[in-house]
Coordinates of C-alpha atoms and ligand atoms in Angstrom, one line a residue:
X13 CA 20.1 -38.8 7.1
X14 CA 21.3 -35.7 6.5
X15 CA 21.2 -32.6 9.3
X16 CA 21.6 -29.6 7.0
X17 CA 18.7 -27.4 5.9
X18 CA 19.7 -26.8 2.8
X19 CA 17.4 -28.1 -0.3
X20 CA 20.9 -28.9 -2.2
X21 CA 21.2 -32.2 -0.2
X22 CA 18.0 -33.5 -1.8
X23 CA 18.8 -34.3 -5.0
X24 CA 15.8 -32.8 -6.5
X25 CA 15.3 -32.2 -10.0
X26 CA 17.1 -28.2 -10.7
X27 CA 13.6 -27.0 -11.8
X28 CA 12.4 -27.7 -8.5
X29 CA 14.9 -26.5 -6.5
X30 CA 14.7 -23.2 -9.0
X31 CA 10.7 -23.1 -8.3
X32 CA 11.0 -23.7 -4.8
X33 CA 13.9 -20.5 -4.9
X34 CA 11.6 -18.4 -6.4
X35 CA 8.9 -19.3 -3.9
X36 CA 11.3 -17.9 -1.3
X37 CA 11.6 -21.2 0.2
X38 CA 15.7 -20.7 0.8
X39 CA 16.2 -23.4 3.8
X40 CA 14.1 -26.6 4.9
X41 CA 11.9 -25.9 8.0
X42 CA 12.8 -28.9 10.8
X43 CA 10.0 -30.8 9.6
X44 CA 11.0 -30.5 5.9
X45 CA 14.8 -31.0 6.9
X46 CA 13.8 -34.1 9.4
X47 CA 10.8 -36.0 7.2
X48 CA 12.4 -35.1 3.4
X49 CA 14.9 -37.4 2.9
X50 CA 12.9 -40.5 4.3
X51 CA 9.9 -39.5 2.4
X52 CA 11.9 -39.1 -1.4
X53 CA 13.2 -42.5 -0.1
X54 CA 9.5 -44.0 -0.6
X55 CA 9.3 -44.8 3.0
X56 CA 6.1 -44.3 5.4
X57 CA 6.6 -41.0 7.3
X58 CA 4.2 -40.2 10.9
X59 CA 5.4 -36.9 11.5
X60 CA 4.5 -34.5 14.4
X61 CA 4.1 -31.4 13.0
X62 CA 1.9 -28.0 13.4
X63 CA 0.2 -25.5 10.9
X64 CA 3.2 -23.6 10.4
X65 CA 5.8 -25.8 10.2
X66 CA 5.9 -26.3 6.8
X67 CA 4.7 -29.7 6.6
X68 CA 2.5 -29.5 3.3
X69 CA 6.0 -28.6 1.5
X70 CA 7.2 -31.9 3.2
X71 CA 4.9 -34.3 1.6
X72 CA 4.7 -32.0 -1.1
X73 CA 7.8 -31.9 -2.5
X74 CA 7.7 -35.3 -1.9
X75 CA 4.7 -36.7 -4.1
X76 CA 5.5 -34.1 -6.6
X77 CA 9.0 -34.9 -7.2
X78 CA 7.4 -39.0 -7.9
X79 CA 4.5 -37.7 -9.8
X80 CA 4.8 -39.3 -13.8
X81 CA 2.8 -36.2 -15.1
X82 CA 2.0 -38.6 -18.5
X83 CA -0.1 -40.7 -16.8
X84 CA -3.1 -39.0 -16.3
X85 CA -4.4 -40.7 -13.3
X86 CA -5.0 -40.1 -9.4
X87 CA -1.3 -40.5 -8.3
X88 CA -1.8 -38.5 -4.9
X89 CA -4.4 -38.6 -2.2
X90 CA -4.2 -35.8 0.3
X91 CA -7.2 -36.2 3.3
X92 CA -7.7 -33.2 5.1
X93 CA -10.4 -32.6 8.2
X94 CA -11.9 -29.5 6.5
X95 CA -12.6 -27.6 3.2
X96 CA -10.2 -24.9 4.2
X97 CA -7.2 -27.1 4.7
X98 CA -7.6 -28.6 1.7
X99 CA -8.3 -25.7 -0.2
X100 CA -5.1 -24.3 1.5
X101 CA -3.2 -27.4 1.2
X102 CA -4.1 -27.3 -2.8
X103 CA -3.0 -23.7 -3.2
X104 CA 0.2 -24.8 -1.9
X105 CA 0.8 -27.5 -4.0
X106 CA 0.0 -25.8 -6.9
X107 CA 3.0 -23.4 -6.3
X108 CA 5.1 -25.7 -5.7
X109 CA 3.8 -27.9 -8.8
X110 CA 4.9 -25.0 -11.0
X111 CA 8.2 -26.5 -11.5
X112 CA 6.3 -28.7 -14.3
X113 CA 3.8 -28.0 -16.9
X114 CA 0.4 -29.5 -16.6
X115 CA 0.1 -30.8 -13.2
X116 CA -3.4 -31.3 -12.4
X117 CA -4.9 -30.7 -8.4
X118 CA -8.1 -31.3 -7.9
X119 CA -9.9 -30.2 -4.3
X120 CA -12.8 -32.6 -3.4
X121 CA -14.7 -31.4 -0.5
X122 CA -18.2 -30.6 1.7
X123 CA -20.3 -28.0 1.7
X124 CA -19.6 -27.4 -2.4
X125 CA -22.3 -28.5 -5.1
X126 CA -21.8 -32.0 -6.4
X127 CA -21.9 -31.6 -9.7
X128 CA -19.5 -29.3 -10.6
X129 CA -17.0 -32.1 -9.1
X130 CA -17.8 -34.6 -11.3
X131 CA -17.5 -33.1 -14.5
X132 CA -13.5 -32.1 -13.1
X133 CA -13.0 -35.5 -12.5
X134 CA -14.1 -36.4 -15.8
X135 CA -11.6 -34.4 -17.0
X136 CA -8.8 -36.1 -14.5
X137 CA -6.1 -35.2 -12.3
X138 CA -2.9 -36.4 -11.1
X139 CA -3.7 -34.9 -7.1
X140 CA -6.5 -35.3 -5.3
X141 CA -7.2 -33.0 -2.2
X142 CA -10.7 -33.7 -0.2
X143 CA -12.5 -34.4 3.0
X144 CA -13.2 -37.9 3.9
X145 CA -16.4 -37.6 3.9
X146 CA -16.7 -36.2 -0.1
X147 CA -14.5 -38.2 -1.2
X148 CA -16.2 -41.4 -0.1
X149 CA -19.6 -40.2 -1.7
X150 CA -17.3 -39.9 -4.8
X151 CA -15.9 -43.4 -4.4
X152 CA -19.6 -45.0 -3.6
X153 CA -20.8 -43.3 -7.0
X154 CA -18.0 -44.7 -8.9
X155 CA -17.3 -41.1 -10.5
X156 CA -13.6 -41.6 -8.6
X157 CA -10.7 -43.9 -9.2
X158 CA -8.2 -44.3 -6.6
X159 CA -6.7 -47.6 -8.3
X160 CA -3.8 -45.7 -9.0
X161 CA -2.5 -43.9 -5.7
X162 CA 1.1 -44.1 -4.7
X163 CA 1.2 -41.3 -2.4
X164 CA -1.3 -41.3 0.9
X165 CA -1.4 -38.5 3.0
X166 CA -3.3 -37.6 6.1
X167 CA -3.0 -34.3 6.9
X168 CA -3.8 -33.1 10.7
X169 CA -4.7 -36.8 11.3
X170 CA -5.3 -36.1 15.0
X171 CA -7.9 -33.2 13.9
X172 CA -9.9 -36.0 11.9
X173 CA -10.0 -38.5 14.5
X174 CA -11.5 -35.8 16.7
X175 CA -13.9 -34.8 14.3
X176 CA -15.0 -38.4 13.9
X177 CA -13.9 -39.1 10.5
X178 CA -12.2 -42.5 11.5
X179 CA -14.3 -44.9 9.6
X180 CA -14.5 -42.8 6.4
X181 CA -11.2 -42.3 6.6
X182 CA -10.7 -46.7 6.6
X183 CA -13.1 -46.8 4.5
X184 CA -11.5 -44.5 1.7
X185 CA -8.0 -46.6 2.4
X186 CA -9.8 -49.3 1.5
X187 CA -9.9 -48.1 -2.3
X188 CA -6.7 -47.4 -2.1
X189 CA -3.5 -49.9 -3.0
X190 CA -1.7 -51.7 -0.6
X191 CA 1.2 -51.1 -2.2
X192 CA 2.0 -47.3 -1.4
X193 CA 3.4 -44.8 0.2
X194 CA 1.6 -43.5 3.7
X195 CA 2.3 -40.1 5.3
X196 CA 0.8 -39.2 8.0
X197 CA 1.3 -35.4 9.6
X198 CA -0.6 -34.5 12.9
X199 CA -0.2 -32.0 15.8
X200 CA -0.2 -34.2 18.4
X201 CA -0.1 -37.7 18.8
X202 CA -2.9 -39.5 21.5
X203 CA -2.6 -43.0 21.4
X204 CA -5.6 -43.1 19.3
X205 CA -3.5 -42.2 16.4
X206 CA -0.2 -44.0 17.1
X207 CA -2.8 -47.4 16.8
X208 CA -4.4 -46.1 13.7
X209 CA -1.3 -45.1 12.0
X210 CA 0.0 -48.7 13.1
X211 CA -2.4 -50.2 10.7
X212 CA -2.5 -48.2 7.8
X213 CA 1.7 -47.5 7.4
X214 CA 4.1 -50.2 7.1
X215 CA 7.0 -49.8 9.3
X216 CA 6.8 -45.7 9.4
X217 CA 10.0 -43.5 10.1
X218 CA 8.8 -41.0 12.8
X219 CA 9.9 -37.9 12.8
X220 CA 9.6 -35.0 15.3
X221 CA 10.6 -31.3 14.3
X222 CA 10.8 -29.3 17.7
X223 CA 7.9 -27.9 17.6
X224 CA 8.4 -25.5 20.3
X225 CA 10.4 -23.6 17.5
X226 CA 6.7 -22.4 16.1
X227 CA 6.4 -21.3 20.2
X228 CA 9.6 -19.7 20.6
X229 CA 9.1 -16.9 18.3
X230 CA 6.0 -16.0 19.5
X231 CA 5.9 -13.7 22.2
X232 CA 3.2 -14.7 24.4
X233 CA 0.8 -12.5 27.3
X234 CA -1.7 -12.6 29.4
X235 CA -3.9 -9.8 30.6
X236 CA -5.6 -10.2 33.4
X237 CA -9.0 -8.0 33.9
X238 CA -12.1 -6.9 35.4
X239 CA -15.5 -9.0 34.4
X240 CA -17.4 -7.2 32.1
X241 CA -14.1 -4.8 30.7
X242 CA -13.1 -7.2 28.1
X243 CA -14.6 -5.5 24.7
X244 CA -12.5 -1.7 26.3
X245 CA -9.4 -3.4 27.2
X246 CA -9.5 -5.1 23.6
X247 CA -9.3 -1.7 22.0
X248 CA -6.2 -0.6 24.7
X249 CA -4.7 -3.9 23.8
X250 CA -5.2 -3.2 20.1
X251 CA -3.5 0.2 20.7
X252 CA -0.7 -0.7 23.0
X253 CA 0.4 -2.9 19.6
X254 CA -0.9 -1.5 16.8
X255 CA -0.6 -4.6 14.9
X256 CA -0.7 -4.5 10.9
X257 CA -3.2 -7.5 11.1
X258 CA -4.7 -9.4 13.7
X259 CA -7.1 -12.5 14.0
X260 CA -9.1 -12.2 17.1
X261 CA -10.0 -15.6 18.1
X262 CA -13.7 -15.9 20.0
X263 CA -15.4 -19.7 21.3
X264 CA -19.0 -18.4 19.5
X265 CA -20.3 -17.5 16.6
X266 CA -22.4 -14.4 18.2
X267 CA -19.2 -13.1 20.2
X268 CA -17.4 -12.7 16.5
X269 CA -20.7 -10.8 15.2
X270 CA -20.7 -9.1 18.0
X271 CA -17.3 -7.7 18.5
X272 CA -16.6 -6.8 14.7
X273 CA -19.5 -4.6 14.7
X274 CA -18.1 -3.2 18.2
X275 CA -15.2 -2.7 16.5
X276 CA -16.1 -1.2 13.3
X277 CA -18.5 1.4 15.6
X278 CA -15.0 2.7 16.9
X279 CA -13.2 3.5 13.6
X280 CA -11.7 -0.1 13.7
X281 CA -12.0 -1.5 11.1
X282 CA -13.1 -5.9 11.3
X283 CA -15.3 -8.5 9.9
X284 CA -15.9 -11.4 11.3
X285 CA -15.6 -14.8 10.4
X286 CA -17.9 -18.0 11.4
X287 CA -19.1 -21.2 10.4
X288 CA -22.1 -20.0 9.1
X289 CA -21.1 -17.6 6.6
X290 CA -22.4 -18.7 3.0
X291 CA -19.4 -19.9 0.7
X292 CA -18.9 -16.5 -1.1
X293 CA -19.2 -14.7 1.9
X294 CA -16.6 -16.5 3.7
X295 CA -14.3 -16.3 0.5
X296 CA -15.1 -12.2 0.4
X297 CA -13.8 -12.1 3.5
X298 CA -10.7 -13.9 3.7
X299 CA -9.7 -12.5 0.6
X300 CA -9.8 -8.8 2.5
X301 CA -8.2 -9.5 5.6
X302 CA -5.3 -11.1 3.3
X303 CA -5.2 -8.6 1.1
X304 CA -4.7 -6.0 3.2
X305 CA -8.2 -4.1 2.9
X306 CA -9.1 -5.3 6.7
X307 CA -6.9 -5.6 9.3
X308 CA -8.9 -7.5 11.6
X309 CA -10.9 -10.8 11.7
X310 CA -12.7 -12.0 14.7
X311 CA -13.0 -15.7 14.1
X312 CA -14.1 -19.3 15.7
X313 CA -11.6 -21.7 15.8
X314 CA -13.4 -23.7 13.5
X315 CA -14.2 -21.4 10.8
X316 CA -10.2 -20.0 10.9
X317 CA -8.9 -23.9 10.7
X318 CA -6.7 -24.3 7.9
X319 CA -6.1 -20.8 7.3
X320 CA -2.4 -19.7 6.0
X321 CA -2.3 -16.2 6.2
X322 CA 1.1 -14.7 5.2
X323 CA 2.6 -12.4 7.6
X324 CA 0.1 -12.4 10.6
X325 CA 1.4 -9.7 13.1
X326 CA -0.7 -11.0 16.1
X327 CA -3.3 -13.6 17.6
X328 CA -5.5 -12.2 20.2
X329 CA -8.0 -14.9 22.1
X330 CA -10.7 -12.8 23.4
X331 CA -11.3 -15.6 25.5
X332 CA -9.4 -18.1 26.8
X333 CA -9.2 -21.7 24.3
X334 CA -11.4 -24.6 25.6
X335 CA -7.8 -26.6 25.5
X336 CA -4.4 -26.1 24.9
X337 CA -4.3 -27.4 21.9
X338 CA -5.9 -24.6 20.5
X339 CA -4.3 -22.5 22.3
X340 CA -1.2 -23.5 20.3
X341 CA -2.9 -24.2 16.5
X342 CA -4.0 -20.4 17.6
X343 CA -0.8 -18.3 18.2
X344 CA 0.9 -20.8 15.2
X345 CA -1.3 -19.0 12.8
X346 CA 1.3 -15.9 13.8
X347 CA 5.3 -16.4 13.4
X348 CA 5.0 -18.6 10.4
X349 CA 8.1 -19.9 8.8
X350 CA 10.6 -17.9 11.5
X351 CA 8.7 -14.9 11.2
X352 CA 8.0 -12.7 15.1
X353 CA 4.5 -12.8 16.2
X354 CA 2.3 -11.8 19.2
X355 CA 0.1 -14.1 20.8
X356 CA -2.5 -12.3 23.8
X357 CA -4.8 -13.9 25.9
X358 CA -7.1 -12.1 27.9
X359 CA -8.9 -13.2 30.6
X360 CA -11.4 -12.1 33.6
X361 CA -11.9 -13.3 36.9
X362 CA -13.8 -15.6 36.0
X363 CA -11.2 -17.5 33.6
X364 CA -8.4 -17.4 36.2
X365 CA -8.3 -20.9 36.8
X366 CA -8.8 -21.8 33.3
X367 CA -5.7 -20.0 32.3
X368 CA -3.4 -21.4 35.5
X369 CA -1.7 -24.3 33.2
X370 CA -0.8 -21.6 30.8
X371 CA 1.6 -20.2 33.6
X372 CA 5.2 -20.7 32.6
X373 CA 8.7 -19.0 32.1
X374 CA 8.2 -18.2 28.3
X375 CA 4.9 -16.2 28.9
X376 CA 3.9 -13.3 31.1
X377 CA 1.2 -12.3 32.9
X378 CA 0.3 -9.0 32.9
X379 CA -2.5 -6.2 34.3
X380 CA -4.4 -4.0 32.3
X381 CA -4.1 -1.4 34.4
X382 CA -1.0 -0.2 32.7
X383 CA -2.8 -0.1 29.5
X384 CA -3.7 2.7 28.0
X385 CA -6.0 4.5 24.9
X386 CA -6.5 7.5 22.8
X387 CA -10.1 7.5 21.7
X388 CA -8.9 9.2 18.2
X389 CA -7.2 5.9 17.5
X390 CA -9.0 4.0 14.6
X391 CA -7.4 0.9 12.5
X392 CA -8.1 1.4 8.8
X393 CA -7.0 -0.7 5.8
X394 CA -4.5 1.3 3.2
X395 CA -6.3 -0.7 0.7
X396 CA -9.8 -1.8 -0.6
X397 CA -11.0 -4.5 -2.4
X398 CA -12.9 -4.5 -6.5
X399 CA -14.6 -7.5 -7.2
X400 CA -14.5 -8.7 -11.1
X401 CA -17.7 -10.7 -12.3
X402 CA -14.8 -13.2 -14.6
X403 CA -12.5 -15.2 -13.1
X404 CA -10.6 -18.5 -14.6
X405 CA -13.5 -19.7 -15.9
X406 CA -13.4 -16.9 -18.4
X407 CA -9.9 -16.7 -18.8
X408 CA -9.0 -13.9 -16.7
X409 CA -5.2 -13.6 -15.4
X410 CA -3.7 -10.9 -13.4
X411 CA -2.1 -9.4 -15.8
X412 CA -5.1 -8.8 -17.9
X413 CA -6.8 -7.1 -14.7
X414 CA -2.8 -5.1 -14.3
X415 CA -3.6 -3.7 -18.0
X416 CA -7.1 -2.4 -17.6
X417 CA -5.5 -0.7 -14.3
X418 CA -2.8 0.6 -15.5
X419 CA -2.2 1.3 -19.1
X420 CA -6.2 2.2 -19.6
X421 CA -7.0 3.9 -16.1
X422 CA -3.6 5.2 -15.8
X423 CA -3.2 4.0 -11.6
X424 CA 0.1 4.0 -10.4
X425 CA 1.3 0.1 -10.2
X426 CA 2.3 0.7 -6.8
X427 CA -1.8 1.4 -6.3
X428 CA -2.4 -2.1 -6.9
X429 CA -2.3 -4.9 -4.3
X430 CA -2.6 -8.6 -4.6
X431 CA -4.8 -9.9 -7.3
X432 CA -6.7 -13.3 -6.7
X433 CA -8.6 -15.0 -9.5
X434 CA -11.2 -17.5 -8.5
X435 CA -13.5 -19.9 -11.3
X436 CA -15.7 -17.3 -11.5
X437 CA -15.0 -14.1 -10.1
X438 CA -11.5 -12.0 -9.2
X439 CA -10.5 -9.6 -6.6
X440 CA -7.8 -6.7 -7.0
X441 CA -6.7 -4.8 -3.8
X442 CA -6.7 -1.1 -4.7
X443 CA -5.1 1.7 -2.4
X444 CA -7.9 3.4 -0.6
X445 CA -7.5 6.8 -2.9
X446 CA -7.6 5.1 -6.4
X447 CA -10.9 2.9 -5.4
X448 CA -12.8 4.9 -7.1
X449 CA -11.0 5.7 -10.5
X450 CA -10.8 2.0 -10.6
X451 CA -14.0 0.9 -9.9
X452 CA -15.4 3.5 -12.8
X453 CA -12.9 2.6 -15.2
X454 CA -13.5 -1.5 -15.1
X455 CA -17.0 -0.4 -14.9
X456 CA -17.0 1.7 -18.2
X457 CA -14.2 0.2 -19.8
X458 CA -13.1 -3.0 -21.4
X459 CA -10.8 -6.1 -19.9
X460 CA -9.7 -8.3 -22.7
X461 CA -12.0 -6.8 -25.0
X462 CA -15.4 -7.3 -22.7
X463 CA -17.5 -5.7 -20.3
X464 CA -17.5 -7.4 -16.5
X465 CA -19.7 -6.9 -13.7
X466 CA -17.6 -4.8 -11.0
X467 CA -18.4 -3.8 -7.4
X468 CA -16.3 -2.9 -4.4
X469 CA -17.1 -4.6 -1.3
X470 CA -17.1 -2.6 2.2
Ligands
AMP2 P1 2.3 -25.2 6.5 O1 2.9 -25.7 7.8 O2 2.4 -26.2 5.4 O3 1.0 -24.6 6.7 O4 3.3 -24.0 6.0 C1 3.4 -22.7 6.6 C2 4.0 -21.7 5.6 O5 5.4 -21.8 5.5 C3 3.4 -21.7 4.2 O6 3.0 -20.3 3.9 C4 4.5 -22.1 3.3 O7 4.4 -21.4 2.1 C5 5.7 -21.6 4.1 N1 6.9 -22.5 3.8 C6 7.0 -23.8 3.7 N2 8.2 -24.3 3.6 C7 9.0 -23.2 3.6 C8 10.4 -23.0 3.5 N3 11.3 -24.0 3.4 N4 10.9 -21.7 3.6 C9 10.0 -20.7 3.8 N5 8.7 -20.8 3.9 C10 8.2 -22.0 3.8

């Protein structure tokens, strides 16, 4: 095997060593580096390896280099523990699938209507990217055809086992040929998992990228304080670093209500993100926290799983994790892919003994005390965020959203942020002082020769 990071000793095809160039992607991560060559082998890979790491460009790179894009069947299973991983884990295959035409990923999850899923896998796919628990329904109702799988991955196995997904997860295997590949990618690795993976892989490589790499670039503190102080000594904390953007991690539901609107009463601008968010809610907020128009969301562990937000300046955990575990799928949601983040934990007197394994040489402990604040400080977003009532289902594309922006309203380019097209609606980051012309001229005006719904969400 070879030790170098450098995608050249692959032997991929040249357009996917261009696409993955123009992705940015200029080295392998240690997981891509250590799992790659074993995996474009066609061997069984368990490989410990956290959000972050880039381990869905590991099996990635792998199934799609195998992938016969002619035969139009289910080559790739992907299992993921929740909707947002797989949706994540499908957005990045998709970039990375651009090095061919007409590779087709499909996402088969929970919490979505039914319906709509069956009449995409009428149409087929080569990828398939789901829950356990969907894609067994599917499998029961005949409407999916694993017959032809090559590639099985199980992504964040250890999450699934904890979330009880173990006999769905056999069961879907079951449907699946003998004769394949099995990857298998998780954080950690109880026993529980080292048994499972024992009788679903043949003869696996196992591969171990130092994870603490994830850990090292994060800078890591503590703050210690007074009961009842923790909602003022957020805000100092949030002015001692003025972070771009910031996830604020809570154990509740409430807290996250709770300390956004706290938040937002100060001229700090959050929103807050929980399990119990309708679909389109959760989906308007994501898309303004990573586009720029909010820099803060206050979120439950469970309801930020999965999430890949580029360029995350800081992790604060309002309170201290239930495990440490979380504590580190937490701060590796900041310093992805090399990048310097901040992780703060804060904690009252009555969390000091929960936070007493956490003491170590890489992190420090610190008082408030020192902290200070200006009560003319506020957090606001440079941009804000248009909805577009038309999105893939009616052909929209960036560009055609660029064009109504630019040549017929006359904004600046540099006004615009990031565009993102869902099936049926779009969203275009605007620069706070062009929301307006914007927002009129879509309103009044034409994009590709129709008239769109358009609001702007605050
Ligand atoms: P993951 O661990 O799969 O959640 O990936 C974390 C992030 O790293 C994603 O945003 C990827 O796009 C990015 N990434 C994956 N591989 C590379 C690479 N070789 N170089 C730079 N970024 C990468």
């Amino acid at each position: 095997m070879s030790d170098s990071h450098d995608f050249a000793t692959l032997g991929l095809s040249p357009s996917m060593r261009d696409n993955l160039a123009a992705l940015g992607y200029e080295q392998m991560t240690p997981v891509q580096a250590l799992s790659l060559p074993h995996i474009l082998s066609g061997k069984d890979v368990i490989a410990e390896a956290k959000t972050g790491s880039g381990k869905t460009a590991a099996f990635g790179i792998g199934l799609l280099s195998k992938l016969d894009v002619k035969n139009f069947k289910i080559q790739s299973l992907i299992l993921c523990p929740t909707r947002e991983l797989a949706e994540q884990v499908a957005h990045e295959l998709r970039n990375i699938a651009k090095f061919k035409h007409n590779i087709k990923i499909l996402t088969l999850c929970g919490g979505v209507a039914f319906g709509p899923q069956l009449g995409s896998l009428r149409h087929g796919a080569h990828i398939v990217v789901g829950t356990p628990g969907r894609i067994l329904q599917h499998l029961k109702k005949e409407s999916l055809n694993l017959n032809h799988v090559k590639t099985l991955v199980l992504d964040e196995a250890d999450r699934m086992l904890d979330m009880g997904f173990i006999e769905e997860i056999e069961k879907v295997i079951s449907h699946v040929p003998k004769q394949r590949q099995t990857l298998l990618f998780s954080a950690t690795f109880p026993d529980e998992i080292v048994g499972f993976a024992s009788t679903i892989q043949n003869n696996p490589e196992m591969v171990k990228a130092a994870s603490e790499e994830v850990a090292n670039n994060v800078k890591q503190y503590f703050y210690h304080m007074p009961s009842r102080s923790k909602l003022a000594n957020l805000m100092k904390i949030l002015y001692e670093y003025q972070p771009k953007n910031v996830i604020i991690f809570c154990n509740t539901k409430i807290e996250t209500d709770e300390i956004a609107k706290a938040l937002r009463s100060k001229n700090i601008d959050a929103l807050a993100l929980h399990g119990d968010l309708e679909q389109y809610e959760r989906v308007d907020v994501l898309v303004q926290f990573a586009n720029h128009s909010c820099p803060i969301l206050v979120a439950t562990d469970v309801a930020a799983r999965g999430l890949d937000i580029k360029e995350l300046s800081m992790v604060i955990n309002y309170d201290v994790p239930h495990s440490q575990e979380t504590y580190t799928h937490r701060i590796g949601r900041t310093a992805r892919a090399g990048r310097e983040g901040i992780a703060v934990t804060l904690f009252d007197e009555y969390e000091t003994e929960k936070v007493e394994p956490y003491r170590d040489e890489t992190r420090s402990f610190l008082d408030t005390d020192a902290l200070k604040y200006d009560k003319n400080f506020a957090m606001q977003p440079a941009y804000m965020t248009l909805v577009i009532e038309g999105g893939k289902k009616s052909k929209m594309r960036a560009g055609d959203i660029l064009g109504a922006l630019t040549k017929d309203a006359r904004l600046p380019g540099s006004s615009i942020g990031k565009i993102d097209i869902f099936e049926k609606q779009s969203y275009v980051a605007i620069e706070k002082p062009y929301i307006k012309k914007a927002f009129s001229q879509l309103k009044e005006g034409k994009i590709k020769g129709k008239n769109f719904s358009v609001w702007i969400l605050e």
